[in-house]
């Protein structure tokens, strides 16, 4: 993954910040939290950004409440205080945040809008999930709704609302109806994107602030490329 695709302290795209929260527009090369690759995660980059911005001498607190797949772009919210983190965790666990995603596919879905329900079974060795029409052992119910938002020259933009939060949920459920996401080789798209990304973007997030109790609504612009540019 090219380094220019990763966030750094200098190019970090901050969408929202207050005393308790900071929201970042994640690039496709970013991992949200450290993994076996050893690459610097977005959480550490954001800590470095806060340390420099506020000239903090010691360690910076930052809590991870949710994640996005590495090739996916869009909104990631971190907690800046130990007071906010458990409340943010609860908010996401209880599905009290309204998340909207954009997905670009090359095959138009049969219906312009629909709710999809599958049972997903995760294979940890492959880091992949499989969709089934009925419950199978060790599967979890997955529900999303999509709307066909626009038709591009050779692709289609779907707006997706998640009802559950399962491993690779949007990727596997759209693939299951014959609409794999552009660039997503793992779930059936024939070609990868040159930069290793897939055309899945966490577009908007709305929730009640866990500390201030005020409504918050955040939007993230998709990356700059000809297809995303045609969507905005």
JSON list of C-alpha atoms in Angstrom, two decimals:
[
{"chain": "A", "resi": 1, "resn": "UNK", "atom": "CA", "xyz": [0.00, 0.00, 0.00]},
{"chain": "A", "resi": 2, "resn": "UNK", "atom": "CA", "xyz": [1.61, 3.23, -1.13]},
{"chain": "A", "resi": 3, "resn": "UNK", "atom": "CA", "xyz": [2.61, 5.54, 1.73]},
{"chain": "A", "resi": 4, "resn": "UNK", "atom": "CA", "xyz": [0.89, 8.50, 0.06]},
{"chain": "A", "resi": 5, "resn": "UNK", "atom": "CA", "xyz": [-2.39, 6.71, 0.75]},
{"chain": "A", "resi": 6, "resn": "UNK", "atom": "CA", "xyz": [-1.84, 6.75, 4.50]},
{"chain": "A", "resi": 7, "resn": "UNK", "atom": "CA", "xyz": [-2.65, 9.46, 6.99]},
{"chain": "A", "resi": 8, "resn": "UNK", "atom": "CA", "xyz": [0.21, 11.26, 8.71]},
{"chain": "A", "resi": 9, "resn": "UNK", "atom": "CA", "xyz": [0.35, 13.91, 11.44]},
{"chain": "A", "resi": 10, "resn": "UNK", "atom": "CA", "xyz": [0.73, 16.53, 8.70]},
{"chain": "A", "resi": 11, "resn": "UNK", "atom": "CA", "xyz": [-2.05, 15.42, 6.32]},
{"chain": "A", "resi": 12, "resn": "UNK", "atom": "CA", "xyz": [-4.61, 14.10, 8.83]},
{"chain": "A", "resi": 13, "resn": "UNK", "atom": "CA", "xyz": [-8.15, 14.93, 7.70]},
{"chain": "A", "resi": 14, "resn": "UNK", "atom": "CA", "xyz": [-9.93, 16.08, 10.87]},
{"chain": "A", "resi": 15, "resn": "UNK", "atom": "CA", "xyz": [-13.70, 16.30, 10.39]},
{"chain": "A", "resi": 16, "resn": "UNK", "atom": "CA", "xyz": [-14.78, 17.19, 13.93]},
{"chain": "A", "resi": 17, "resn": "UNK", "atom": "CA", "xyz": [-13.10, 17.82, 17.26]},
{"chain": "A", "resi": 18, "resn": "UNK", "atom": "CA", "xyz": [-14.12, 18.92, 20.74]},
{"chain": "A", "resi": 19, "resn": "UNK", "atom": "CA", "xyz": [-12.82, 18.20, 24.25]},
{"chain": "A", "resi": 20, "resn": "UNK", "atom": "CA", "xyz": [-14.10, 14.60, 24.22]},
{"chain": "A", "resi": 21, "resn": "UNK", "atom": "CA", "xyz": [-14.15, 13.39, 20.60]},
{"chain": "A", "resi": 22, "resn": "UNK", "atom": "CA", "xyz": [-12.19, 13.61, 17.38]},
{"chain": "A", "resi": 23, "resn": "UNK", "atom": "CA", "xyz": [-13.46, 12.35, 14.00]},
{"chain": "A", "resi": 24, "resn": "UNK", "atom": "CA", "xyz": [-11.07, 11.56, 11.15]},
{"chain": "A", "resi": 25, "resn": "UNK", "atom": "CA", "xyz": [-11.65, 10.94, 7.44]},
{"chain": "A", "resi": 26, "resn": "UNK", "atom": "CA", "xyz": [-9.72, 7.68, 7.10]},
{"chain": "A", "resi": 27, "resn": "UNK", "atom": "CA", "xyz": [-7.65, 7.02, 3.99]},
{"chain": "A", "resi": 28, "resn": "UNK", "atom": "CA", "xyz": [-7.67, 3.61, 2.29]},
{"chain": "A", "resi": 29, "resn": "UNK", "atom": "CA", "xyz": [-4.17, 2.74, 3.47]},
{"chain": "A", "resi": 30, "resn": "UNK", "atom": "CA", "xyz": [-4.89, 3.35, 7.17]},
{"chain": "A", "resi": 31, "resn": "UNK", "atom": "CA", "xyz": [-5.44, 0.63, 9.72]},
{"chain": "A", "resi": 32, "resn": "UNK", "atom": "CA", "xyz": [-7.52, 1.96, 12.61]},
{"chain": "A", "resi": 33, "resn": "UNK", "atom": "CA", "xyz": [-5.77, -0.07, 15.32]},
{"chain": "A", "resi": 34, "resn": "UNK", "atom": "CA", "xyz": [-2.42, -1.88, 15.35]},
{"chain": "A", "resi": 35, "resn": "UNK", "atom": "CA", "xyz": [-2.23, -5.34, 13.76]},
{"chain": "A", "resi": 36, "resn": "UNK", "atom": "CA", "xyz": [0.31, -7.97, 12.69]},
{"chain": "A", "resi": 37, "resn": "UNK", "atom": "CA", "xyz": [1.54, -5.77, 9.80]},
{"chain": "A", "resi": 38, "resn": "UNK", "atom": "CA", "xyz": [3.27, -3.49, 12.28]},
{"chain": "A", "resi": 39, "resn": "UNK", "atom": "CA", "xyz": [2.13, -0.45, 10.30]},
{"chain": "A", "resi": 40, "resn": "UNK", "atom": "CA", "xyz": [1.48, 2.69, 12.33]},
{"chain": "A", "resi": 41, "resn": "UNK", "atom": "CA", "xyz": [-2.28, 2.74, 13.00]},
{"chain": "A", "resi": 42, "resn": "UNK", "atom": "CA", "xyz": [-4.55, 5.74, 12.58]},
{"chain": "A", "resi": 43, "resn": "UNK", "atom": "CA", "xyz": [-5.05, 5.82, 16.36]},
{"chain": "A", "resi": 44, "resn": "UNK", "atom": "CA", "xyz": [-1.31, 6.49, 16.88]},
{"chain": "A", "resi": 45, "resn": "UNK", "atom": "CA", "xyz": [-1.19, 9.06, 14.05]},
{"chain": "A", "resi": 46, "resn": "UNK", "atom": "CA", "xyz": [-4.11, 10.89, 15.68]},
{"chain": "A", "resi": 47, "resn": "UNK", "atom": "CA", "xyz": [-2.34, 10.80, 19.06]},
{"chain": "A", "resi": 48, "resn": "UNK", "atom": "CA", "xyz": [0.71, 12.38, 17.44]},
{"chain": "A", "resi": 49, "resn": "UNK", "atom": "CA", "xyz": [-1.46, 15.04, 15.85]},
{"chain": "A", "resi": 50, "resn": "UNK", "atom": "CA", "xyz": [-3.06, 15.92, 19.20]},
{"chain": "A", "resi": 51, "resn": "UNK", "atom": "CA", "xyz": [0.30, 15.91, 20.97]},
{"chain": "A", "resi": 52, "resn": "UNK", "atom": "CA", "xyz": [1.71, 18.38, 18.45]},
{"chain": "A", "resi": 53, "resn": "UNK", "atom": "CA", "xyz": [-1.41, 20.56, 18.23]},
{"chain": "A", "resi": 54, "resn": "UNK", "atom": "CA", "xyz": [-1.70, 21.03, 21.99]},
{"chain": "A", "resi": 55, "resn": "UNK", "atom": "CA", "xyz": [2.03, 20.77, 22.75]},
{"chain": "A", "resi": 56, "resn": "UNK", "atom": "CA", "xyz": [1.40, 17.96, 25.26]},
{"chain": "A", "resi": 57, "resn": "UNK", "atom": "CA", "xyz": [4.51, 16.79, 27.11]},
{"chain": "A", "resi": 58, "resn": "UNK", "atom": "CA", "xyz": [3.28, 13.31, 28.14]},
{"chain": "A", "resi": 59, "resn": "UNK", "atom": "CA", "xyz": [1.21, 10.54, 26.62]},
{"chain": "A", "resi": 60, "resn": "UNK", "atom": "CA", "xyz": [-2.03, 11.44, 24.84]},
{"chain": "A", "resi": 61, "resn": "UNK", "atom": "CA", "xyz": [-5.18, 9.52, 25.69]},
{"chain": "A", "resi": 62, "resn": "UNK", "atom": "CA", "xyz": [-7.15, 8.17, 22.73]},
{"chain": "A", "resi": 63, "resn": "UNK", "atom": "CA", "xyz": [-9.78, 5.44, 22.82]},
{"chain": "A", "resi": 64, "resn": "UNK", "atom": "CA", "xyz": [-10.84, 3.30, 19.84]},
{"chain": "A", "resi": 65, "resn": "UNK", "atom": "CA", "xyz": [-14.62, 2.71, 19.77]},
{"chain": "A", "resi": 66, "resn": "UNK", "atom": "CA", "xyz": [-15.15, 1.32, 16.25]},
{"chain": "A", "resi": 67, "resn": "UNK", "atom": "CA", "xyz": [-13.21, 0.39, 13.14]},
{"chain": "A", "resi": 68, "resn": "UNK", "atom": "CA", "xyz": [-13.31, 0.41, 9.35]},
{"chain": "A", "resi": 69, "resn": "UNK", "atom": "CA", "xyz": [-11.73, -2.21, 7.09]},
{"chain": "A", "resi": 70, "resn": "UNK", "atom": "CA", "xyz": [-8.31, -1.16, 5.84]},
{"chain": "A", "resi": 71, "resn": "UNK", "atom": "CA", "xyz": [-9.28, -0.65, 2.15]},
{"chain": "A", "resi": 72, "resn": "UNK", "atom": "CA", "xyz": [-12.40, 1.32, 3.18]},
{"chain": "A", "resi": 73, "resn": "UNK", "atom": "CA", "xyz": [-12.42, 5.10, 3.58]},
{"chain": "A", "resi": 74, "resn": "UNK", "atom": "CA", "xyz": [-14.47, 7.53, 5.66]},
{"chain": "A", "resi": 75, "resn": "UNK", "atom": "CA", "xyz": [-15.46, 8.51, 9.19]},
{"chain": "A", "resi": 76, "resn": "UNK", "atom": "CA", "xyz": [-13.73, 7.10, 12.25]},
{"chain": "A", "resi": 77, "resn": "UNK", "atom": "CA", "xyz": [-14.50, 8.62, 15.67]},
{"chain": "A", "resi": 78, "resn": "UNK", "atom": "CA", "xyz": [-12.07, 8.35, 18.59]},
{"chain": "A", "resi": 79, "resn": "UNK", "atom": "CA", "xyz": [-12.61, 9.24, 22.25]},
{"chain": "A", "resi": 80, "resn": "UNK", "atom": "CA", "xyz": [-10.22, 11.84, 23.65]},
{"chain": "A", "resi": 81, "resn": "UNK", "atom": "CA", "xyz": [-11.20, 11.24, 27.29]},
{"chain": "A", "resi": 82, "resn": "UNK", "atom": "CA", "xyz": [-11.71, 8.20, 29.51]},
{"chain": "A", "resi": 83, "resn": "UNK", "atom": "CA", "xyz": [-15.14, 9.61, 30.31]},
{"chain": "A", "resi": 84, "resn": "UNK", "atom": "CA", "xyz": [-16.23, 9.57, 26.66]},
{"chain": "A", "resi": 85, "resn": "UNK", "atom": "CA", "xyz": [-14.88, 6.13, 25.66]},
{"chain": "A", "resi": 86, "resn": "UNK", "atom": "CA", "xyz": [-17.27, 3.79, 27.54]},
{"chain": "A", "resi": 87, "resn": "UNK", "atom": "CA", "xyz": [-20.20, 5.97, 26.52]},
{"chain": "A", "resi": 88, "resn": "UNK", "atom": "CA", "xyz": [-19.07, 5.95, 22.90]},
{"chain": "A", "resi": 89, "resn": "UNK", "atom": "CA", "xyz": [-18.58, 2.17, 23.06]},
{"chain": "A", "resi": 90, "resn": "UNK", "atom": "CA", "xyz": [-22.12, 1.80, 24.43]},
{"chain": "A", "resi": 91, "resn": "UNK", "atom": "CA", "xyz": [-23.52, 4.06, 21.72]},
{"chain": "A", "resi": 92, "resn": "UNK", "atom": "CA", "xyz": [-22.00, 1.93, 18.96]},
{"chain": "A", "resi": 93, "resn": "UNK", "atom": "CA", "xyz": [-22.82, -1.36, 20.69]},
{"chain": "A", "resi": 94, "resn": "UNK", "atom": "CA", "xyz": [-26.47, -0.37, 21.01]},
{"chain": "A", "resi": 95, "resn": "UNK", "atom": "CA", "xyz": [-26.61, 0.81, 17.36]},
{"chain": "A", "resi": 96, "resn": "UNK", "atom": "CA", "xyz": [-27.57, 4.29, 18.55]},
{"chain": "A", "resi": 97, "resn": "UNK", "atom": "CA", "xyz": [-25.43, 5.89, 15.85]},
{"chain": "A", "resi": 98, "resn": "UNK", "atom": "CA", "xyz": [-26.88, 6.32, 12.37]},
{"chain": "A", "resi": 99, "resn": "UNK", "atom": "CA", "xyz": [-24.24, 5.29, 9.82]},
{"chain": "A", "resi": 100, "resn": "UNK", "atom": "CA", "xyz": [-24.51, 5.84, 6.07]},
{"chain": "A", "resi": 101, "resn": "UNK", "atom": "CA", "xyz": [-22.08, 4.33, 3.58]},
{"chain": "A", "resi": 102, "resn": "UNK", "atom": "CA", "xyz": [-21.54, 4.84, -0.13]},
{"chain": "A", "resi": 103, "resn": "UNK", "atom": "CA", "xyz": [-20.62, 1.84, -2.27]},
{"chain": "A", "resi": 104, "resn": "UNK", "atom": "CA", "xyz": [-19.79, 1.84, -5.97]},
{"chain": "A", "resi": 105, "resn": "UNK", "atom": "CA", "xyz": [-20.71, -1.33, -7.88]},
{"chain": "A", "resi": 106, "resn": "UNK", "atom": "CA", "xyz": [-20.62, -2.22, -11.57]},
{"chain": "A", "resi": 107, "resn": "UNK", "atom": "CA", "xyz": [-23.72, -4.40, -11.61]},
{"chain": "A", "resi": 108, "resn": "UNK", "atom": "CA", "xyz": [-27.04, -2.69, -10.92]},
{"chain": "A", "resi": 109, "resn": "UNK", "atom": "CA", "xyz": [-29.08, -4.40, -8.19]},
{"chain": "A", "resi": 110, "resn": "UNK", "atom": "CA", "xyz": [-32.43, -5.87, -9.26]},
{"chain": "A", "resi": 111, "resn": "UNK", "atom": "CA", "xyz": [-34.34, -3.42, -7.05]},
{"chain": "A", "resi": 112, "resn": "UNK", "atom": "CA", "xyz": [-33.58, 0.29, -6.71]},
{"chain": "A", "resi": 113, "resn": "UNK", "atom": "CA", "xyz": [-33.99, -0.05, -2.95]},
{"chain": "A", "resi": 114, "resn": "UNK", "atom": "CA", "xyz": [-34.28, -3.01, -0.63]},
{"chain": "A", "resi": 115, "resn": "UNK", "atom": "CA", "xyz": [-33.48, -4.41, 2.79]},
{"chain": "A", "resi": 116, "resn": "UNK", "atom": "CA", "xyz": [-31.09, -7.37, 2.73]},
{"chain": "A", "resi": 117, "resn": "UNK", "atom": "CA", "xyz": [-31.07, -10.04, 5.44]},
{"chain": "A", "resi": 118, "resn": "UNK", "atom": "CA", "xyz": [-28.42, -12.76, 5.48]},
{"chain": "A", "resi": 119, "resn": "UNK", "atom": "CA", "xyz": [-26.73, -14.98, 8.02]},
{"chain": "A", "resi": 120, "resn": "UNK", "atom": "CA", "xyz": [-22.97, -14.37, 7.99]},
{"chain": "A", "resi": 121, "resn": "UNK", "atom": "CA", "xyz": [-20.37, -16.88, 9.05]},
{"chain": "A", "resi": 122, "resn": "UNK", "atom": "CA", "xyz": [-16.83, -15.65, 9.58]},
{"chain": "A", "resi": 123, "resn": "UNK", "atom": "CA", "xyz": [-13.73, -17.61, 8.59]},
{"chain": "A", "resi": 124, "resn": "UNK", "atom": "CA", "xyz": [-10.94, -16.10, 10.68]},
{"chain": "A", "resi": 125, "resn": "UNK", "atom": "CA", "xyz": [-8.14, -17.95, 8.83]},
{"chain": "A", "resi": 126, "resn": "UNK", "atom": "CA", "xyz": [-9.25, -16.39, 5.53]},
{"chain": "A", "resi": 127, "resn": "UNK", "atom": "CA", "xyz": [-10.34, -13.12, 7.19]},
{"chain": "A", "resi": 128, "resn": "UNK", "atom": "CA", "xyz": [-13.53, -13.47, 5.18]},
{"chain": "A", "resi": 129, "resn": "UNK", "atom": "CA", "xyz": [-17.24, -13.85, 5.85]},
{"chain": "A", "resi": 130, "resn": "UNK", "atom": "CA", "xyz": [-19.76, -15.94, 3.94]},
{"chain": "A", "resi": 131, "resn": "UNK", "atom": "CA", "xyz": [-23.45, -15.10, 3.48]},
{"chain": "A", "resi": 132, "resn": "UNK", "atom": "CA", "xyz": [-26.25, -17.64, 3.82]},
{"chain": "A", "resi": 133, "resn": "UNK", "atom": "CA", "xyz": [-29.99, -17.15, 3.20]},
{"chain": "A", "resi": 134, "resn": "UNK", "atom": "CA", "xyz": [-30.85, -19.07, 6.40]},
{"chain": "A", "resi": 135, "resn": "UNK", "atom": "CA", "xyz": [-29.22, -19.55, 9.77]},
{"chain": "A", "resi": 136, "resn": "UNK", "atom": "CA", "xyz": [-26.30, -21.99, 9.85]},
{"chain": "A", "resi": 137, "resn": "UNK", "atom": "CA", "xyz": [-24.13, -23.00, 12.83]},
{"chain": "A", "resi": 138, "resn": "UNK", "atom": "CA", "xyz": [-21.97, -20.14, 14.19]},
{"chain": "A", "resi": 139, "resn": "UNK", "atom": "CA", "xyz": [-23.63, -17.58, 11.90]},
{"chain": "A", "resi": 140, "resn": "UNK", "atom": "CA", "xyz": [-24.89, -14.13, 12.85]},
{"chain": "A", "resi": 141, "resn": "UNK", "atom": "CA", "xyz": [-27.88, -12.28, 11.43]},
{"chain": "A", "resi": 142, "resn": "UNK", "atom": "CA", "xyz": [-26.93, -9.31, 9.22]},
{"chain": "A", "resi": 143, "resn": "UNK", "atom": "CA", "xyz": [-29.34, -6.64, 8.00]},
{"chain": "A", "resi": 144, "resn": "UNK", "atom": "CA", "xyz": [-28.75, -3.58, 5.81]},
{"chain": "A", "resi": 145, "resn": "UNK", "atom": "CA", "xyz": [-30.84, -1.34, 3.59]},
{"chain": "A", "resi": 146, "resn": "UNK", "atom": "CA", "xyz": [-29.64, 0.18, 0.34]},
{"chain": "A", "resi": 147, "resn": "UNK", "atom": "CA", "xyz": [-30.89, 2.75, -2.15]},
{"chain": "A", "resi": 148, "resn": "UNK", "atom": "CA", "xyz": [-29.62, 3.28, -5.69]},
{"chain": "A", "resi": 149, "resn": "UNK", "atom": "CA", "xyz": [-28.43, 6.85, -5.41]},
{"chain": "A", "resi": 150, "resn": "UNK", "atom": "CA", "xyz": [-27.09, 7.50, -8.91]},
{"chain": "A", "resi": 151, "resn": "UNK", "atom": "CA", "xyz": [-26.07, 5.83, -12.17]},
{"chain": "A", "resi": 152, "resn": "UNK", "atom": "CA", "xyz": [-22.62, 6.70, -13.47]},
{"chain": "A", "resi": 153, "resn": "UNK", "atom": "CA", "xyz": [-21.25, 5.87, -16.93]},
{"chain": "A", "resi": 154, "resn": "UNK", "atom": "CA", "xyz": [-20.36, 2.28, -16.14]},
{"chain": "A", "resi": 155, "resn": "UNK", "atom": "CA", "xyz": [-20.99, 2.03, -12.39]},
{"chain": "A", "resi": 156, "resn": "UNK", "atom": "CA", "xyz": [-23.76, 2.50, -9.84]},
{"chain": "A", "resi": 157, "resn": "UNK", "atom": "CA", "xyz": [-23.66, 4.33, -6.51]},
{"chain": "A", "resi": 158, "resn": "UNK", "atom": "CA", "xyz": [-25.53, 2.71, -3.65]},
{"chain": "A", "resi": 159, "resn": "UNK", "atom": "CA", "xyz": [-26.27, 4.42, -0.35]},
{"chain": "A", "resi": 160, "resn": "UNK", "atom": "CA", "xyz": [-26.22, 1.84, 2.42]},
{"chain": "A", "resi": 161, "resn": "UNK", "atom": "CA", "xyz": [-27.61, 2.02, 5.97]},
{"chain": "A", "resi": 162, "resn": "UNK", "atom": "CA", "xyz": [-26.38, -0.63, 8.39]},
{"chain": "A", "resi": 163, "resn": "UNK", "atom": "CA", "xyz": [-28.83, -2.18, 10.82]},
{"chain": "A", "resi": 164, "resn": "UNK", "atom": "CA", "xyz": [-26.26, -4.58, 12.30]},
{"chain": "A", "resi": 165, "resn": "UNK", "atom": "CA", "xyz": [-22.48, -4.44, 12.51]},
{"chain": "A", "resi": 166, "resn": "UNK", "atom": "CA", "xyz": [-20.94, -7.66, 11.23]},
{"chain": "A", "resi": 167, "resn": "UNK", "atom": "CA", "xyz": [-17.50, -8.52, 9.87]},
{"chain": "A", "resi": 168, "resn": "UNK", "atom": "CA", "xyz": [-17.21, -7.22, 6.27]},
{"chain": "A", "resi": 169, "resn": "UNK", "atom": "CA", "xyz": [-21.00, -6.94, 6.27]},
{"chain": "A", "resi": 170, "resn": "UNK", "atom": "CA", "xyz": [-21.59, -4.51, 3.40]},
{"chain": "A", "resi": 171, "resn": "UNK", "atom": "CA", "xyz": [-18.95, -6.18, 1.25]},
{"chain": "A", "resi": 172, "resn": "UNK", "atom": "CA", "xyz": [-20.31, -9.71, 1.65]},
{"chain": "A", "resi": 173, "resn": "UNK", "atom": "CA", "xyz": [-24.02, -8.82, 1.49]},
{"chain": "A", "resi": 174, "resn": "UNK", "atom": "CA", "xyz": [-23.68, -6.77, -1.71]},
{"chain": "A", "resi": 175, "resn": "UNK", "atom": "CA", "xyz": [-21.57, -9.54, -3.22]},
{"chain": "A", "resi": 176, "resn": "UNK", "atom": "CA", "xyz": [-24.29, -12.03, -2.28]},
{"chain": "A", "resi": 177, "resn": "UNK", "atom": "CA", "xyz": [-26.80, -10.19, -4.52]},
{"chain": "A", "resi": 178, "resn": "UNK", "atom": "CA", "xyz": [-24.34, -10.06, -7.42]},
{"chain": "A", "resi": 179, "resn": "UNK", "atom": "CA", "xyz": [-23.08, -6.52, -6.75]},
{"chain": "A", "resi": 180, "resn": "UNK", "atom": "CA", "xyz": [-19.49, -6.77, -5.47]},
{"chain": "A", "resi": 181, "resn": "UNK", "atom": "CA", "xyz": [-17.90, -3.43, -4.63]},
{"chain": "A", "resi": 182, "resn": "UNK", "atom": "CA", "xyz": [-15.45, -1.94, -7.15]},
{"chain": "A", "resi": 183, "resn": "UNK", "atom": "CA", "xyz": [-11.93, -3.13, -6.39]},
{"chain": "A", "resi": 184, "resn": "UNK", "atom": "CA", "xyz": [-12.99, -5.76, -3.84]},
{"chain": "A", "resi": 185, "resn": "UNK", "atom": "CA", "xyz": [-11.24, -8.89, -5.12]},
{"chain": "A", "resi": 186, "resn": "UNK", "atom": "CA", "xyz": [-11.95, -10.74, -1.87]},
{"chain": "A", "resi": 187, "resn": "UNK", "atom": "CA", "xyz": [-15.69, -10.56, -2.51]},
{"chain": "A", "resi": 188, "resn": "UNK", "atom": "CA", "xyz": [-15.83, -11.16, -6.23]},
{"chain": "A", "resi": 189, "resn": "UNK", "atom": "CA", "xyz": [-14.95, -7.97, -8.10]},
{"chain": "A", "resi": 190, "resn": "UNK", "atom": "CA", "xyz": [-12.81, -9.04, -11.10]},
{"chain": "A", "resi": 191, "resn": "UNK", "atom": "CA", "xyz": [-10.05, -6.40, -10.73]},
{"chain": "A", "resi": 192, "resn": "UNK", "atom": "CA", "xyz": [-8.41, -4.64, -7.83]},
{"chain": "A", "resi": 193, "resn": "UNK", "atom": "CA", "xyz": [-8.00, -0.87, -7.66]},
{"chain": "A", "resi": 194, "resn": "UNK", "atom": "CA", "xyz": [-4.43, 0.19, -8.39]},
{"chain": "A", "resi": 195, "resn": "UNK", "atom": "CA", "xyz": [-4.04, 1.76, -4.95]},
{"chain": "A", "resi": 196, "resn": "UNK", "atom": "CA", "xyz": [-5.41, -1.26, -3.05]},
{"chain": "A", "resi": 197, "resn": "UNK", "atom": "CA", "xyz": [-8.58, 0.57, -2.02]},
{"chain": "A", "resi": 198, "resn": "UNK", "atom": "CA", "xyz": [-12.15, -0.52, -2.53]},
{"chain": "A", "resi": 199, "resn": "UNK", "atom": "CA", "xyz": [-15.00, 1.87, -3.39]},
{"chain": "A", "resi": 200, "resn": "UNK", "atom": "CA", "xyz": [-16.69, 1.70, 0.00]},
{"chain": "A", "resi": 201, "resn": "UNK", "atom": "CA", "xyz": [-16.86, 4.93, 2.00]},
{"chain": "A", "resi": 202, "resn": "UNK", "atom": "CA", "xyz": [-18.28, 5.71, 5.45]},
{"chain": "A", "resi": 203, "resn": "UNK", "atom": "CA", "xyz": [-20.10, 8.85, 4.30]},
{"chain": "A", "resi": 204, "resn": "UNK", "atom": "CA", "xyz": [-22.04, 10.13, 7.32]},
{"chain": "A", "resi": 205, "resn": "UNK", "atom": "CA", "xyz": [-22.49, 9.51, 11.03]},
{"chain": "A", "resi": 206, "resn": "UNK", "atom": "CA", "xyz": [-25.15, 10.97, 13.32]},
{"chain": "A", "resi": 207, "resn": "UNK", "atom": "CA", "xyz": [-25.47, 10.40, 17.05]},
{"chain": "A", "resi": 208, "resn": "UNK", "atom": "CA", "xyz": [-26.14, 12.08, 20.38]},
{"chain": "A", "resi": 209, "resn": "UNK", "atom": "CA", "xyz": [-22.87, 13.33, 21.87]},
{"chain": "A", "resi": 210, "resn": "UNK", "atom": "CA", "xyz": [-21.97, 10.89, 24.68]},
{"chain": "A", "resi": 211, "resn": "UNK", "atom": "CA", "xyz": [-20.99, 13.67, 27.09]},
{"chain": "A", "resi": 212, "resn": "UNK", "atom": "CA", "xyz": [-22.67, 16.89, 25.90]},
{"chain": "A", "resi": 213, "resn": "UNK", "atom": "CA", "xyz": [-25.94, 15.10, 24.96]},
{"chain": "A", "resi": 214, "resn": "UNK", "atom": "CA", "xyz": [-26.24, 17.24, 21.83]},
{"chain": "A", "resi": 215, "resn": "UNK", "atom": "CA", "xyz": [-26.97, 15.87, 18.33]},
{"chain": "A", "resi": 216, "resn": "UNK", "atom": "CA", "xyz": [-23.83, 15.53, 16.21]},
{"chain": "A", "resi": 217, "resn": "UNK", "atom": "CA", "xyz": [-23.83, 14.97, 12.45]},
{"chain": "A", "resi": 218, "resn": "UNK", "atom": "CA", "xyz": [-20.58, 14.39, 10.56]},
{"chain": "A", "resi": 219, "resn": "UNK", "atom": "CA", "xyz": [-19.98, 13.98, 6.82]},
{"chain": "A", "resi": 220, "resn": "UNK", "atom": "CA", "xyz": [-16.81, 12.86, 5.03]},
{"chain": "A", "resi": 221, "resn": "UNK", "atom": "CA", "xyz": [-15.95, 13.59, 1.42]},
{"chain": "A", "resi": 222, "resn": "UNK", "atom": "CA", "xyz": [-14.88, 10.50, -0.54]},
{"chain": "A", "resi": 223, "resn": "UNK", "atom": "CA", "xyz": [-11.34, 10.25, -1.95]},
{"chain": "A", "resi": 224, "resn": "UNK", "atom": "CA", "xyz": [-10.43, 12.13, -5.11]},
{"chain": "A", "resi": 225, "resn": "UNK", "atom": "CA", "xyz": [-10.73, 9.91, -8.15]},
{"chain": "A", "resi": 226, "resn": "UNK", "atom": "CA", "xyz": [-12.87, 10.15, -11.33]},
{"chain": "A", "resi": 227, "resn": "UNK", "atom": "CA", "xyz": [-15.56, 7.75, -10.10]},
{"chain": "A", "resi": 228, "resn": "UNK", "atom": "CA", "xyz": [-15.91, 9.24, -6.62]},
{"chain": "A", "resi": 229, "resn": "UNK", "atom": "CA", "xyz": [-15.81, 12.73, -8.14]},
{"chain": "A", "resi": 230, "resn": "UNK", "atom": "CA", "xyz": [-18.83, 11.82, -10.28]},
{"chain": "A", "resi": 231, "resn": "UNK", "atom": "CA", "xyz": [-20.73, 10.73, -7.16]},
{"chain": "A", "resi": 232, "resn": "UNK", "atom": "CA", "xyz": [-20.48, 14.00, -5.23]}
]
